[in-house]
Coordinates of C-alpha atoms in Angstrom, one line a residue:
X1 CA 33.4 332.1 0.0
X2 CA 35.4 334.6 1.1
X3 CA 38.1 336.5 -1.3
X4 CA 41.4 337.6 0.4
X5 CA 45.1 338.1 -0.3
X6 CA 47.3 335.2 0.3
X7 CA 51.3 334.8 -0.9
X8 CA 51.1 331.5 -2.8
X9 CA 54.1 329.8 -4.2
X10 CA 53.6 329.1 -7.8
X11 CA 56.4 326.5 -8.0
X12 CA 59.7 325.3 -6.5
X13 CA 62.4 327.9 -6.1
X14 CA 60.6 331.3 -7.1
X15 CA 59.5 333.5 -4.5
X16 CA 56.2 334.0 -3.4
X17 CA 53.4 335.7 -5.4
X18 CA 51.1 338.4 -3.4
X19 CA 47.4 336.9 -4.8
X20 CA 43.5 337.2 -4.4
X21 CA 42.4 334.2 -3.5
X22 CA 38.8 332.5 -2.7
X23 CA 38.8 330.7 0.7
X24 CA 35.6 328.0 0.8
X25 CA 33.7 328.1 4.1
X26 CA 35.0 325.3 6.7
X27 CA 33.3 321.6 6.1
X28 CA 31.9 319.3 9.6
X29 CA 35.2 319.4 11.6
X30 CA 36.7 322.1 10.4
X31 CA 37.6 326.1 11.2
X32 CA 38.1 329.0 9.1
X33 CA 40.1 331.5 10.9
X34 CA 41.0 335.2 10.2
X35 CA 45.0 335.2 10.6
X36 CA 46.0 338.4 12.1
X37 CA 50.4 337.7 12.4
X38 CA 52.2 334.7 11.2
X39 CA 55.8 334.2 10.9
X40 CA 58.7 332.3 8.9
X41 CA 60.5 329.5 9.3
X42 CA 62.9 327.5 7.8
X43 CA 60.8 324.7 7.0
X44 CA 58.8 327.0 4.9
X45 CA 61.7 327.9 3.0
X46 CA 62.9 323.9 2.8
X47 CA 59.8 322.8 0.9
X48 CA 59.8 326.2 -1.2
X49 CA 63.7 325.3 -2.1
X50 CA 62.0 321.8 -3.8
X51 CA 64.1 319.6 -1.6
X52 CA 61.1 318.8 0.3
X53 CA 59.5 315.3 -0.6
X54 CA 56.2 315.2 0.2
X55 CA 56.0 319.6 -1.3
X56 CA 52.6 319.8 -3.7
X57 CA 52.8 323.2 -5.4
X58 CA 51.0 326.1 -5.9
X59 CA 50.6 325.8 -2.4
X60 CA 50.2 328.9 0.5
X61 CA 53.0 327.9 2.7
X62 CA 52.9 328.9 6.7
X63 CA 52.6 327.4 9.9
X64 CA 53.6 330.1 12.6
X65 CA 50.4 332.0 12.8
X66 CA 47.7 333.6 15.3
X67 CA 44.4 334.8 14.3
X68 CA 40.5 334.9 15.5
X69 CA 37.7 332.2 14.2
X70 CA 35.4 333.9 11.7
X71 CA 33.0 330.4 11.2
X72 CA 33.3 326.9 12.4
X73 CA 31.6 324.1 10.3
X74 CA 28.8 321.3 11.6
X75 CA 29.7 319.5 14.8
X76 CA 32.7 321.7 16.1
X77 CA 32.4 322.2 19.5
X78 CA 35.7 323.5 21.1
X79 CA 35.7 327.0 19.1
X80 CA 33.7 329.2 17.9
X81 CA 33.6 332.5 15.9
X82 CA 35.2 335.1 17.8
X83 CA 37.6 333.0 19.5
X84 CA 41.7 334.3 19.9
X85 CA 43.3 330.6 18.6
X86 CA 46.8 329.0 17.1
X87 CA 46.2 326.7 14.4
X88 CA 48.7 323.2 15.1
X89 CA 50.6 321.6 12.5
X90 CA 50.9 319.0 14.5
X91 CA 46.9 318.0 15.6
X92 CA 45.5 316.4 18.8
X93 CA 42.5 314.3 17.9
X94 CA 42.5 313.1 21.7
X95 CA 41.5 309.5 20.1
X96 CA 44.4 307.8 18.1
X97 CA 46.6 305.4 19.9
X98 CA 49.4 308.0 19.7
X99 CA 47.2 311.0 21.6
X100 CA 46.4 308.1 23.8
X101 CA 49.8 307.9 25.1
X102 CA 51.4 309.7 27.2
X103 CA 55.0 309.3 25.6
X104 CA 54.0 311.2 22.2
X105 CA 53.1 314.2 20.9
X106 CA 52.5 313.1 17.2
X107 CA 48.8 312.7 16.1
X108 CA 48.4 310.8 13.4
X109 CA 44.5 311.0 12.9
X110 CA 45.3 313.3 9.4
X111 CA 48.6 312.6 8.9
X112 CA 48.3 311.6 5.5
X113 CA 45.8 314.0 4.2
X114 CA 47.9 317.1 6.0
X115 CA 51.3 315.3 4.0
X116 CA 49.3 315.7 0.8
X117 CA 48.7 319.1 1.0
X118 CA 45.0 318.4 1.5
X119 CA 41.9 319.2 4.1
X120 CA 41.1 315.5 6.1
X121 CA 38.3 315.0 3.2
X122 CA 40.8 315.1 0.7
X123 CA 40.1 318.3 -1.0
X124 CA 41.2 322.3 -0.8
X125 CA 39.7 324.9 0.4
X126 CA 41.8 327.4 -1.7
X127 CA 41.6 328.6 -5.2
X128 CA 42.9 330.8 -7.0
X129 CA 42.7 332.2 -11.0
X130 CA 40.8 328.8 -11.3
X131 CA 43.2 326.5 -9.9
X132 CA 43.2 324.3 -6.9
X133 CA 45.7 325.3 -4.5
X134 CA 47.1 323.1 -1.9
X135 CA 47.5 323.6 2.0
X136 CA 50.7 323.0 3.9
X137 CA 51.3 321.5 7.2
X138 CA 47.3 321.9 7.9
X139 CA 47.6 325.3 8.6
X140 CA 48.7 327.5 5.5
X141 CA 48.7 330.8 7.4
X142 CA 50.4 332.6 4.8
X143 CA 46.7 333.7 4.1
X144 CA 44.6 336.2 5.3
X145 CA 42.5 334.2 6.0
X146 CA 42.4 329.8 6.5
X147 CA 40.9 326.3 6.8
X148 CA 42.0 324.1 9.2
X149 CA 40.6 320.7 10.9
X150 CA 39.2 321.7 14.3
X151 CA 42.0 319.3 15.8
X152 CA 44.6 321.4 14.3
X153 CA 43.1 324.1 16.6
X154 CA 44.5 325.6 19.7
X155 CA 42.4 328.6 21.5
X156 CA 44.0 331.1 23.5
X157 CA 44.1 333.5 26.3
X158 CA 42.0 336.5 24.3
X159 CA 44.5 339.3 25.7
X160 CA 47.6 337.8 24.3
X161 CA 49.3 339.8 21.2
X162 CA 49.0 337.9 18.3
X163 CA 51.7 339.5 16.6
X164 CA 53.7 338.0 19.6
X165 CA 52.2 334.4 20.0
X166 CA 52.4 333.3 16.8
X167 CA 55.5 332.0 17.4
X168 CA 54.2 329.8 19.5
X169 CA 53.2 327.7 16.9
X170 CA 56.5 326.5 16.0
X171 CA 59.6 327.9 16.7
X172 CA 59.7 328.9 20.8
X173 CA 57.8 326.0 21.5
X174 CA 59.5 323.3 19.7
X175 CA 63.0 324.6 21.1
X176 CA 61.8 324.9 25.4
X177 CA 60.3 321.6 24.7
X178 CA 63.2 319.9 23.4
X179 CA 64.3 320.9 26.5
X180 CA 62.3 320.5 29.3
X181 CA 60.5 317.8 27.4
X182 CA 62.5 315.8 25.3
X183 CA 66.0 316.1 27.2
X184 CA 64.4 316.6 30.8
X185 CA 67.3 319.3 31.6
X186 CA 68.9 318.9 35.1
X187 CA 69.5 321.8 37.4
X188 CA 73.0 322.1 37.5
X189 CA 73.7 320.6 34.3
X190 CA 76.0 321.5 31.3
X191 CA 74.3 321.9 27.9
X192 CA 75.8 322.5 24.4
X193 CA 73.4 324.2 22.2
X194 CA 74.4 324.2 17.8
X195 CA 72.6 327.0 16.0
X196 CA 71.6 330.1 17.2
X197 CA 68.7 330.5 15.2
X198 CA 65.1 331.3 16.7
X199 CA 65.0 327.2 18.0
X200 CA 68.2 327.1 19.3
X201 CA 67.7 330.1 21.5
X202 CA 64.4 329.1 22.5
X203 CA 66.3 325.6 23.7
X204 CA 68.6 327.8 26.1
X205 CA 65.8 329.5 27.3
X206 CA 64.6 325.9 28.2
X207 CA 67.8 325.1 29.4
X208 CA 68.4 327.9 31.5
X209 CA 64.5 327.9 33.3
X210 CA 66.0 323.9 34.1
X211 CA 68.3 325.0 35.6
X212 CA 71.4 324.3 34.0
X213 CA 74.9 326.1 35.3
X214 CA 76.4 326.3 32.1
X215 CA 75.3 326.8 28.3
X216 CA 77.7 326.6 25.6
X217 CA 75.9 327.8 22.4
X218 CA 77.9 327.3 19.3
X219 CA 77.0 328.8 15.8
X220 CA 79.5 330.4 12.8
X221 CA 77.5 333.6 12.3
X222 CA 79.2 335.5 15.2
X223 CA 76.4 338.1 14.9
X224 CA 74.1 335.9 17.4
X225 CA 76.5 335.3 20.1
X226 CA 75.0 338.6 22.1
X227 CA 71.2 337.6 21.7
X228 CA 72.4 333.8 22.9
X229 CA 73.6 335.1 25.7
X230 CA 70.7 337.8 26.3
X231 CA 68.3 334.4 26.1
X232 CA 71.0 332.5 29.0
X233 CA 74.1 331.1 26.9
X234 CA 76.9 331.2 29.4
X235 CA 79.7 330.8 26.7
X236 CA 79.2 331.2 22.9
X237 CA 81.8 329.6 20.0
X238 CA 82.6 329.1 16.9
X239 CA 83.7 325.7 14.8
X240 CA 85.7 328.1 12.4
X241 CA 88.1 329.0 15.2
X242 CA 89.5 325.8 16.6
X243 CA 92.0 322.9 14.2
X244 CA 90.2 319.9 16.0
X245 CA 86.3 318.7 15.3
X246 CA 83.9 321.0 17.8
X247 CA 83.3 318.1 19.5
X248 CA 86.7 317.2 20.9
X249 CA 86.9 321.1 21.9
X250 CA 83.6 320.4 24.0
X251 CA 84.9 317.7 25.6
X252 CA 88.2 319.1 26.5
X253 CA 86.3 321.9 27.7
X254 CA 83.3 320.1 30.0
X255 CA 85.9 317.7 31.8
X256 CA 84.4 314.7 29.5
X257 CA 81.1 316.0 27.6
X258 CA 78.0 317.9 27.9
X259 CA 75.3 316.3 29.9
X260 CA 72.8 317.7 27.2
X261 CA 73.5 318.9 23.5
X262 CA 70.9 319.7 21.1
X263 CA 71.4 319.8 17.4
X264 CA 69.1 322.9 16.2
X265 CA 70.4 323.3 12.3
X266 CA 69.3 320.1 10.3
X267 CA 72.7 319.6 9.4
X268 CA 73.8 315.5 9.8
X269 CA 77.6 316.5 10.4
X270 CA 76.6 318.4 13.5
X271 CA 73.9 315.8 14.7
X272 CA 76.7 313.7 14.5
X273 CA 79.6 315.8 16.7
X274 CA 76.4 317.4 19.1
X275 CA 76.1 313.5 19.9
X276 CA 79.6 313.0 20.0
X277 CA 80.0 316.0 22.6
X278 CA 78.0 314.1 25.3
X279 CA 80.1 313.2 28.3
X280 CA 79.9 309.3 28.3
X281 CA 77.5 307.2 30.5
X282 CA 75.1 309.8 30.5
X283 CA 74.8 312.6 28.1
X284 CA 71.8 312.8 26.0
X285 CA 72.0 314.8 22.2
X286 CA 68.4 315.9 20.7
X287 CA 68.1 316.3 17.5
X288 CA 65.8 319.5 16.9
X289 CA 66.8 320.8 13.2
X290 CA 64.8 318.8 9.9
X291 CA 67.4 317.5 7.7
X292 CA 66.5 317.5 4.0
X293 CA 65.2 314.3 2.5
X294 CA 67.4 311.3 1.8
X295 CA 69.8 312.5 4.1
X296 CA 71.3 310.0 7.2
X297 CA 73.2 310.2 10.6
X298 CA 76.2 308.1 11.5
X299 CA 78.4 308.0 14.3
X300 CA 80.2 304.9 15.5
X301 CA 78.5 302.3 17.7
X302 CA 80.4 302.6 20.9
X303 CA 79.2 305.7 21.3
X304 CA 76.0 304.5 22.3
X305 CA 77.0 301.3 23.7
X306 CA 79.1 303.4 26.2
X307 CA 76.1 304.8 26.9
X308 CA 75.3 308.1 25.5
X309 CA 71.5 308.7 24.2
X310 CA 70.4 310.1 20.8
X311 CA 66.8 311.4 20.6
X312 CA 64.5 313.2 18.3
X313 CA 61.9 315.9 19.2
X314 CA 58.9 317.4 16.9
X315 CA 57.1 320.2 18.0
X316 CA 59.3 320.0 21.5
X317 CA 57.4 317.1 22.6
X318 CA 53.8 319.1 23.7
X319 CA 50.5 317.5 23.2
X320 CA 49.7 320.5 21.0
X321 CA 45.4 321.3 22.0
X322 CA 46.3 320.9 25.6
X323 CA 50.0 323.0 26.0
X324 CA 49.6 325.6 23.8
X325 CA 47.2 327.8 25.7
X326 CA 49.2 326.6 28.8
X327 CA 52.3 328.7 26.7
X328 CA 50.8 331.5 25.7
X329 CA 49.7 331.4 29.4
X330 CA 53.4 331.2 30.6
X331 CA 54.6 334.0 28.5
X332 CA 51.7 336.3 29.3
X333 CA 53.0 335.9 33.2
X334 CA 56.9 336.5 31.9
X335 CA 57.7 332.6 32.8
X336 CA 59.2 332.1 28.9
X337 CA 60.1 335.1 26.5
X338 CA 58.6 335.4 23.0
X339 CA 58.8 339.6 22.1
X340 CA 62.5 338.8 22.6
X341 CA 62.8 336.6 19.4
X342 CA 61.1 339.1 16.7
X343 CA 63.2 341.1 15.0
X344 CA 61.6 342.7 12.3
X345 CA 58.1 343.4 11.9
X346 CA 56.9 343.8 7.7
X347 CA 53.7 344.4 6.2
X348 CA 52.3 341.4 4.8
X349 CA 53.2 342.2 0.8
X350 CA 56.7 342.6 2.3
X351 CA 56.9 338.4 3.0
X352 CA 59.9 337.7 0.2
X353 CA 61.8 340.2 2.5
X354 CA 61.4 338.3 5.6
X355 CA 62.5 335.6 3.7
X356 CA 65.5 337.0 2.7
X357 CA 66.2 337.9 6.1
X358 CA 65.9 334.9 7.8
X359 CA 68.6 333.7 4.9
X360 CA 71.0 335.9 5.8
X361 CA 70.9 334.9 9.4
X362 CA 69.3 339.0 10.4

């Protein structure tokens, strides 16, 4: 057993308490790994918040991290101690009928385990002042160190900067895959892109290594407008500054629509008018951003039956095991950017702060 700090979340709605925690050696089929880097996201702060459905507290939240194996349990093969790895919220078992074809990404092999905040056996690793606490997403890398299944596993290119690649294991990866995955950008194309966050800039930077000739990102916090375009937005606005719904702007704007418009927030109200902004006949709208539980789209009928497309991506659409080394490959030979998206770098007891910065949109 191994005793660490880890930032567990108590209970809904109260930030995160720095703890010493015991972390149970990995069972057959399962990796513990040392996390050097991990970083935030929004859906940690969504199931912090409470609104999340399926969130099991005291929990150690995380699923943007990079770190090193320190042991491997009986029968796992692909890793071993010593190895540079990702851990994947979203596994790849290689066997289910979904890893068996080709038109997912979604692994289901411990899908119901990894919803209940529990290790494929049905039990934690994690404890804590005597308590049981709970995993999240399979990956729980705000931890020094973690359990996960040796499916949820990803090694990588040794050399690579942890600090760096981390991001990888969300964010970057599931905005270029919306992308060049989910949406199959066109060279020459026109793209609409709502929210400016870390996703919705790693979706221009998908957009722009397509090839599109024009990038409209579009975001209130005028703040972001520079970085969008740093990352390949041609044109930036804001909803705030026109009288008509964002879409009809769009459409006035792009002679008809965008051919591609991706909804990067988790807001149903923009899912709605980034599907409305597709030119008809052809446009395509991905929805990228989680909305909170219980929440549903709408949009009228006719605007699919004139034949615009409405899509959803998870994780950018990569078959996790097999394309995340292939990522961290492209960025360590300056194909996709990922130093460009960190903005702050805190000490680990500093983790409420980097919360409160991603709030406030810094």
């Amino acid at each position: 057993v191994i005793k660490c700090k880890a930032a567990i979340a108590w209970e809904a709605g109260k930030p995160l308490c720095l703890e010493e925690v015991e972390v149970a050696p990995p069972k057959a089929h399962e990796v513990r790994i040392k996390i050097v880097a991990t970083a935030v996201c929004h859906t940690d702060a969504y199931t912090l918040s409470g609104a999340d459905p399926e969130g099991c507290f005291p929990v150690i939240l995380g699923h943007e991290g990079a770190g090193i194996v320190e042991s491997v349990g009986e029968g796992v093969t692909k890793v071993k101690p010593g190895d540079t790895v990702i851990p994947l919220y979203i596994p790849q078992c290689g066997e289910c009928k979904f890893c068996k074809n080709p038109k997912t990404n979604l692994c289901q092999k411990i899908r119901i385990t990894q919803g209940k905040g529990l290790m494929p056996d049905g039990t934690s690793r994690f404890t804590c002042k005597g308590k049981q606490i709970y995993h999240f997403m399979g990956t729980s890398t705000f931890s020094e160190y973690t359990v996960v299944a040796d499916i949820s596993v990803a090694k990588i290119d040794a050399a690579a900067p942890l600090d760096k690649v981390c991001l990888l294991g969300c964010g970057i990866s599931t905005g270029y895959g919306a992308a060049v995955n989910t949406a199959k950008v066109e060279r020459g194309s026109t793209c609409a892109v709502f929210g400016l966050g870390g996703v919705g800039l790693a979706v221009i930077m998908g957009c722009k290594i397509a090839g599109a000739s024009r990038i409209i990102g579009i975001d209130l916090n005028k703040d972001k407008y520079a970085k969008a375009k740093e990352f390949g937005a041609t044109e930036c606005l804001s909803p705030q500054d026109f009288k008509k719904p964002i879409q009809e702007v769009l459409v006035e704007m792009t002679d008809g629509g965008v051919d591609y418009s991706f909804e990067c927030i988790g807001n149903v109200g923009v899912m709605r008018a980034a599907l409305e902004a597709c030119h008809k006949g052809w446009g395509v709208s991905v929805i990228v951003g989680v909305a909170a539980a219980g929440q549903e789209i709408s949009t009228r009928p006719f605007q699919l039956v004139t034949g615009r497309t409405w899509k959803g991506t998870a994780f950018g659409g990569w078959k996790s095991v097999d394309n995340v080394p292939k990522l961290v490959t492209e960025y360590m030979s300056k194909k996709i950017k990922v130093d460009e998206f960190v903005t702050h770098t805190l000490p680990f007891d500093k983790i409420n702060e980097a919360f409160e910065l991603m709030h406030t949109g810094k």
